[in-house]
Amino acid sequence: MCQVVDAILPPLASLAFSKNVEWRILSLRVLSEITLLLLSQEAVEEGRACTSNRLMSVITEALLPQYESLLLEPDPVPAYALKLLVSLTEHSSPVNRLIEESRLLPAVFQVISEHQINSLGSTMQNAVALLSNLTGQRDANLQPLYQEGLVTILHSVLMGVGALYLAGDEQAGPKGSSVLLSSLEVLHSVLKSTSIVVRQALQSEAGGDTQVAEGLLLINKPLTDLTSLLIQMLPNGDPEVYEEVSQCLSLLVQLYGGAALTACALRTSSAWPMRWSSSPTPNSSGCS
């Protein structure tokens, strides 16, 4: 397998930056399929360290340094460039961290902003799938995503795609379901990450933890506007949508159902030992 990586990937990576648009698109499509195959095999098989190392070398040396230019090209190149990033981040935490630490995030969010008018297009489908991969990792660092406007983008995309879903728009089809599910996965990951930080703050006596938790609650508060939309999505025939919506609503209620009490508990030292699952009265937290 290492021989395959050495023989095929470097030439394909070079073709991705060819002056010929058709060659660029073809190269990106083939790279997406090959890298997804290699990384998925590595995820289930042992002894693939050489494949992983050499693949990472191609990514870091031949692709990422120039990748921003592909994302900012005219359509349809960004759709294929994003598809490759989705394949790379599907099974690889190291790649996720590379993207988080690179200059690609601003370009990714710029592409999303420019293509929101066509929320069901391939570019948006791949862009939201990429955000799902980046936020879904256990050790994901969401701060760079927040800095690029993750909450605003997520709110806007879910409002748009959710409205089409509820309207039963037949034109949405599988692409609409894909964008909706990926968006719900991003929302779930963001809320879950926030709940972990808040829970740790409630159990800690460190003032810094409390400030971080309060900051996250404030940053993500616009997402509470999605509550009504999510509730309307519950009575549907799609079990995947129902599962994601249910978990998102549960986390929203935990975090913001009693927003004043939550904020008060975080500021009151006597509330730190409070169990996350409990629902204290105002007097028990020292708030009036």
Tab-separated table of C-alpha atoms in Angstrom:
chain	number	residue	atom	x	y	z
A	1	MET	CA	0.000	0.000	0.000
A	2	CYS	CA	2.902	2.350	0.694
A	3	GLN	CA	4.054	1.822	-2.899
A	4	VAL	CA	0.632	2.955	-4.102
A	5	VAL	CA	0.896	6.134	-2.058
A	6	ASP	CA	4.395	6.869	-3.368
A	7	ALA	CA	3.544	6.152	-6.995
A	8	ILE	CA	0.122	7.752	-7.336
A	9	LEU	CA	-0.504	10.503	-4.805
A	10	PRO	CA	2.374	12.939	-5.527
A	11	PRO	CA	1.584	13.187	-9.277
A	12	LEU	CA	-2.112	13.583	-8.522
A	13	ALA	CA	-1.352	16.296	-5.983
A	14	SER	CA	0.664	18.153	-8.620
A	15	LEU	CA	-2.175	17.869	-11.133
A	16	ALA	CA	-4.536	19.460	-8.602
A	17	PHE	CA	-2.776	22.756	-9.322
A	18	SER	CA	-2.577	22.333	-13.086
A	19	LYS	CA	-3.454	25.296	-15.308
A	20	ASN	CA	-6.082	23.110	-16.946
A	21	VAL	CA	-9.349	23.284	-14.987
A	22	GLU	CA	-10.513	19.873	-16.166
A	23	TRP	CA	-7.284	18.270	-14.974
A	24	ARG	CA	-7.629	19.985	-11.606
A	25	ILE	CA	-11.169	18.698	-11.159
A	26	LEU	CA	-10.270	15.162	-12.260
A	27	SER	CA	-7.272	15.103	-9.937
A	28	LEU	CA	-9.332	16.299	-6.957
A	29	ARG	CA	-12.023	13.691	-7.639
A	30	VAL	CA	-9.520	10.821	-7.836
A	31	LEU	CA	-7.627	12.062	-4.779
A	32	SER	CA	-10.885	12.162	-2.807
A	33	GLU	CA	-11.683	8.553	-3.627
A	34	ILE	CA	-8.159	7.238	-3.032
A	35	THR	CA	-7.544	9.044	0.257
A	36	LEU	CA	-10.934	8.021	1.628
A	37	LEU	CA	-10.159	4.395	0.729
A	38	LEU	CA	-6.683	4.524	2.271
A	39	LEU	CA	-7.798	6.203	5.484
A	40	SER	CA	-10.863	3.993	5.939
A	41	GLN	CA	-8.740	0.857	5.495
A	42	GLU	CA	-6.215	2.177	7.975
A	43	ALA	CA	-9.008	2.764	10.479
A	44	VAL	CA	-9.946	-0.930	10.497
A	45	GLU	CA	-6.584	-2.589	9.841
A	46	GLU	CA	-3.356	-2.642	11.814
A	47	GLY	CA	0.140	-2.086	10.491
A	48	ARG	CA	-0.706	0.856	8.250
A	49	ALA	CA	1.659	3.360	9.858
A	50	CYS	CA	3.750	3.801	6.712
A	51	THR	CA	0.654	4.565	4.639
A	52	SER	CA	-0.516	7.139	7.148
A	53	ASN	CA	2.890	8.799	7.436
A	54	ARG	CA	3.407	9.074	3.699
A	55	LEU	CA	-0.129	10.278	3.114
A	56	MET	CA	0.376	12.961	5.744
A	57	SER	CA	3.614	13.946	4.043
A	58	VAL	CA	1.848	14.447	0.703
A	59	ILE	CA	-0.920	16.433	2.393
A	60	THR	CA	1.381	18.740	4.334
A	61	GLU	CA	4.016	19.263	1.637
A	62	ALA	CA	2.119	19.148	-1.649
A	63	LEU	CA	-1.514	20.017	-0.928
A	64	LEU	CA	-2.185	22.257	2.061
A	65	PRO	CA	0.376	25.018	1.339
A	66	GLN	CA	-1.432	25.927	-1.917
A	67	TYR	CA	-4.917	24.646	-1.155
A	68	GLU	CA	-6.432	28.024	-0.356
A	69	SER	CA	-6.191	28.963	-4.036
A	70	LEU	CA	-8.373	25.972	-5.003
A	71	LEU	CA	-11.066	26.905	-2.498
A	72	LEU	CA	-11.254	30.451	-3.829
A	73	GLU	CA	-11.435	29.540	-7.515
A	74	PRO	CA	-14.643	29.971	-9.532
A	75	ASP	CA	-17.144	27.119	-9.469
A	76	PRO	CA	-17.090	24.176	-9.704
A	77	VAL	CA	-13.519	23.757	-8.399
A	78	PRO	CA	-14.338	24.639	-4.735
A	79	ALA	CA	-16.903	21.827	-4.561
A	80	TYR	CA	-14.275	19.241	-5.499
A	81	ALA	CA	-11.625	20.837	-3.286
A	82	LEU	CA	-14.009	20.654	-0.321
A	83	LYS	CA	-14.901	17.059	-1.173
A	84	LEU	CA	-11.240	16.104	-0.857
A	85	LEU	CA	-11.035	17.820	2.536
A	86	VAL	CA	-14.115	15.850	3.624
A	87	SER	CA	-12.396	12.601	2.603
A	88	LEU	CA	-9.199	13.593	4.406
A	89	THR	CA	-10.983	14.482	7.651
A	90	GLU	CA	-13.388	11.539	7.679
A	91	HIS	CA	-11.012	9.176	9.498
A	92	SER	CA	-7.952	11.215	10.444
A	93	SER	CA	-7.596	13.373	13.548
A	94	PRO	CA	-4.090	14.566	12.534
A	95	VAL	CA	-5.494	15.966	9.284
A	96	ASN	CA	-8.258	17.708	11.214
A	97	ARG	CA	-5.701	19.401	13.437
A	98	LEU	CA	-3.648	20.436	10.408
A	99	ILE	CA	-6.674	22.120	8.866
A	100	GLU	CA	-7.612	23.800	12.154
A	101	GLU	CA	-4.103	25.231	12.424
A	102	SER	CA	-3.750	26.198	8.759
A	103	ARG	CA	-4.921	29.209	6.773
A	104	LEU	CA	-7.706	27.190	5.179
A	105	LEU	CA	-10.483	27.930	7.671
A	106	PRO	CA	-11.012	31.550	6.579
A	107	ALA	CA	-11.221	30.354	2.973
A	108	VAL	CA	-13.691	27.593	3.886
A	109	PHE	CA	-15.977	30.057	5.656
A	110	GLN	CA	-15.666	32.515	2.777
A	111	VAL	CA	-16.818	29.785	0.384
A	112	ILE	CA	-19.778	28.990	2.647
A	113	SER	CA	-20.792	32.650	2.858
A	114	GLU	CA	-20.643	33.041	-0.914
A	115	HIS	CA	-22.681	29.881	-1.595
A	116	GLN	CA	-25.437	30.146	1.015
A	117	ILE	CA	-27.844	31.337	-1.645
A	118	ASN	CA	-27.603	27.801	-3.059
A	119	SER	CA	-27.752	25.888	0.215
A	120	LEU	CA	-28.445	22.554	-1.498
A	121	GLY	CA	-25.600	22.752	-4.014
A	122	SER	CA	-22.595	20.429	-3.980
A	123	THR	CA	-20.336	23.155	-2.613
A	124	MET	CA	-22.517	23.735	0.453
A	125	GLN	CA	-23.097	20.014	0.887
A	126	ASN	CA	-19.349	19.362	1.047
A	127	ALA	CA	-18.614	22.466	3.127
A	128	VAL	CA	-21.110	21.541	5.846
A	129	ALA	CA	-19.899	17.927	5.793
A	130	LEU	CA	-16.382	19.266	6.396
A	131	LEU	CA	-17.593	21.313	9.369
A	132	SER	CA	-19.273	18.178	10.703
A	133	ASN	CA	-15.982	16.281	10.536
A	134	LEU	CA	-13.990	19.114	12.110
A	135	THR	CA	-16.393	19.636	15.019
A	136	GLY	CA	-17.146	15.952	15.562
A	137	GLN	CA	-13.672	14.892	16.678
A	138	ARG	CA	-13.382	14.062	20.365
A	139	ASP	CA	-10.487	16.486	20.872
A	140	ALA	CA	-11.678	19.118	18.397
A	141	ASN	CA	-10.556	22.693	19.014
A	142	LEU	CA	-13.604	24.796	18.186
A	143	GLN	CA	-12.072	28.187	18.957
A	144	PRO	CA	-10.681	28.757	15.437
A	145	LEU	CA	-14.124	27.882	14.055
A	146	TYR	CA	-15.846	30.285	16.438
A	147	GLN	CA	-13.455	33.030	15.346
A	148	GLU	CA	-14.495	32.507	11.724
A	149	GLY	CA	-18.200	32.861	12.538
A	150	LEU	CA	-19.293	29.251	13.059
A	151	VAL	CA	-22.377	30.153	15.108
A	152	THR	CA	-23.673	32.693	12.587
A	153	ILE	CA	-23.089	30.361	9.640
A	154	LEU	CA	-24.653	27.376	11.419
A	155	HIS	CA	-27.702	29.411	12.432
A	156	SER	CA	-28.202	30.674	8.883
A	157	VAL	CA	-27.719	27.295	7.184
A	158	LEU	CA	-30.049	25.449	9.551
A	159	MET	CA	-32.741	28.086	9.225
A	160	GLY	CA	-32.623	27.872	5.446
A	161	VAL	CA	-32.335	24.114	5.011
A	162	GLY	CA	-34.725	23.445	7.894
A	163	ALA	CA	-37.398	25.604	6.293
A	164	LEU	CA	-37.093	23.656	3.038
A	165	TYR	CA	-37.271	20.381	4.943
A	166	LEU	CA	-40.419	21.382	6.829
A	167	ALA	CA	-42.026	22.665	3.644
A	168	GLY	CA	-41.519	19.250	2.076
A	169	ASP	CA	-39.686	20.801	-0.845
A	170	GLU	CA	-39.325	17.979	-3.368
A	171	GLN	CA	-36.417	19.779	-5.022
A	172	ALA	CA	-34.390	19.351	-1.835
A	173	GLY	CA	-34.149	15.580	-2.264
A	174	PRO	CA	-31.144	13.614	-0.945
A	175	LYS	CA	-28.869	16.682	-1.039
A	176	GLY	CA	-31.234	18.557	1.252
A	177	SER	CA	-31.289	15.677	3.717
A	178	SER	CA	-27.498	15.446	3.594
A	179	VAL	CA	-26.976	19.155	4.306
A	180	LEU	CA	-29.600	19.064	7.060
A	181	LEU	CA	-28.065	16.039	8.791
A	182	SER	CA	-24.546	17.466	8.570
A	183	SER	CA	-25.776	20.786	9.985
A	184	LEU	CA	-27.534	19.007	12.853
A	185	GLU	CA	-24.355	17.040	13.551
A	186	VAL	CA	-22.405	20.303	13.774
A	187	LEU	CA	-25.020	21.761	16.129
A	188	HIS	CA	-24.934	18.627	18.271
A	189	SER	CA	-21.126	18.698	18.487
A	190	VAL	CA	-21.046	22.402	19.391
A	191	LEU	CA	-23.676	22.027	22.117
A	192	LYS	CA	-22.102	18.854	23.481
A	193	SER	CA	-18.691	20.513	23.678
A	194	THR	CA	-20.238	23.487	25.466
A	195	SER	CA	-22.077	21.258	27.936
A	196	ILE	CA	-18.826	19.510	28.850
A	197	VAL	CA	-17.100	22.834	29.562
A	198	VAL	CA	-20.064	24.093	31.612
A	199	ARG	CA	-20.238	20.863	33.595
A	200	GLN	CA	-16.527	21.106	34.394
A	201	ALA	CA	-16.977	24.732	35.489
A	202	LEU	CA	-19.828	23.791	37.813
A	203	GLN	CA	-17.637	21.154	39.425
A	204	SER	CA	-14.533	23.327	39.652
A	205	GLU	CA	-13.404	26.075	41.983
A	206	ALA	CA	-11.212	27.708	39.338
A	207	GLY	CA	-12.465	31.103	38.274
A	208	GLY	CA	-10.912	30.728	34.831
A	209	ASP	CA	-13.083	27.693	34.096
A	210	THR	CA	-16.169	29.709	34.991
A	211	GLN	CA	-15.221	32.543	32.644
A	212	VAL	CA	-14.614	30.134	29.770
A	213	ALA	CA	-17.994	28.482	30.339
A	214	GLU	CA	-19.799	31.814	30.496
A	215	GLY	CA	-18.057	32.889	27.312
A	216	LEU	CA	-19.161	29.767	25.457
A	217	LEU	CA	-22.740	30.120	26.669
A	218	LEU	CA	-22.785	33.689	25.396
A	219	ILE	CA	-21.201	32.835	22.036
A	220	ASN	CA	-23.644	29.996	21.390
A	221	LYS	CA	-26.776	31.705	22.714
A	222	PRO	CA	-27.989	32.695	19.196
A	223	LEU	CA	-28.442	28.972	18.575
A	224	THR	CA	-31.404	29.010	20.965
A	225	ASP	CA	-33.325	30.682	18.115
A	226	LEU	CA	-33.326	27.255	16.464
A	227	THR	CA	-35.419	25.668	19.223
A	228	SER	CA	-38.777	26.238	17.542
A	229	LEU	CA	-37.478	24.953	14.213
A	230	LEU	CA	-36.068	21.827	15.865
A	231	ILE	CA	-39.330	21.103	17.671
A	232	GLN	CA	-41.184	21.261	14.365
A	233	MET	CA	-38.768	18.687	12.939
A	234	LEU	CA	-39.531	16.065	15.591
A	235	PRO	CA	-42.648	14.520	14.007
A	236	ASN	CA	-40.976	13.290	10.833
A	237	GLY	CA	-40.320	9.907	9.281
A	238	ASP	CA	-36.525	10.131	9.207
A	239	PRO	CA	-35.009	8.354	12.246
A	240	GLU	CA	-31.593	9.986	11.738
A	241	VAL	CA	-33.068	13.478	11.739
A	242	TYR	CA	-35.231	12.627	14.758
A	243	GLU	CA	-32.215	11.325	16.702
A	244	GLU	CA	-30.059	14.380	16.011
A	245	VAL	CA	-32.898	16.831	16.664
A	246	SER	CA	-33.779	15.117	19.955
A	247	GLN	CA	-30.204	15.291	21.216
A	248	CYS	CA	-29.815	18.919	20.159
A	249	LEU	CA	-33.035	19.915	21.915
A	250	SER	CA	-31.987	18.070	25.058
A	251	LEU	CA	-28.673	19.935	25.162
A	252	LEU	CA	-30.325	23.294	24.452
A	253	VAL	CA	-32.698	22.737	27.367
A	254	GLN	CA	-29.802	21.769	29.652
A	255	LEU	CA	-27.776	24.810	28.675
A	256	TYR	CA	-30.398	27.498	28.181
A	257	GLY	CA	-33.706	26.207	29.528
A	258	GLY	CA	-33.034	28.158	32.708
A	259	ALA	CA	-30.532	30.633	31.320
A	260	ALA	CA	-30.681	33.034	34.269
A	261	LEU	CA	-30.200	30.235	36.794
A	262	THR	CA	-27.327	28.754	34.798
A	263	ALA	CA	-25.505	32.078	34.605
A	264	CYS	CA	-26.168	32.703	38.276
A	265	ALA	CA	-24.888	29.263	39.252
A	266	LEU	CA	-21.659	29.854	37.342
A	267	ARG	CA	-21.068	33.118	39.209
A	268	THR	CA	-21.918	31.790	42.661
A	269	SER	CA	-19.303	29.709	44.444
A	270	SER	CA	-21.942	27.893	46.484
A	271	ALA	CA	-23.382	26.508	43.237
A	272	TRP	CA	-20.157	24.849	42.055
A	273	PRO	CA	-20.873	21.498	43.735
A	274	MET	CA	-24.312	21.464	42.078
A	275	ARG	CA	-24.885	18.419	39.940
A	276	TRP	CA	-25.244	19.210	36.233
A	277	SER	CA	-28.458	17.212	36.007
A	278	SER	CA	-30.114	18.995	38.904
A	279	SER	CA	-32.555	21.909	38.612
A	280	PRO	CA	-31.886	24.153	41.610
A	281	THR	CA	-34.312	26.729	42.856
A	282	PRO	CA	-33.214	30.375	42.876
A	283	ASN	CA	-32.688	30.290	46.637
A	284	SER	CA	-30.500	27.178	46.512
A	285	SER	CA	-27.994	28.902	44.231
A	286	GLY	CA	-27.985	32.113	46.189
A	287	CYS	CA	-29.782	34.070	43.427
A	288	SER	CA	-32.930	36.028	43.798
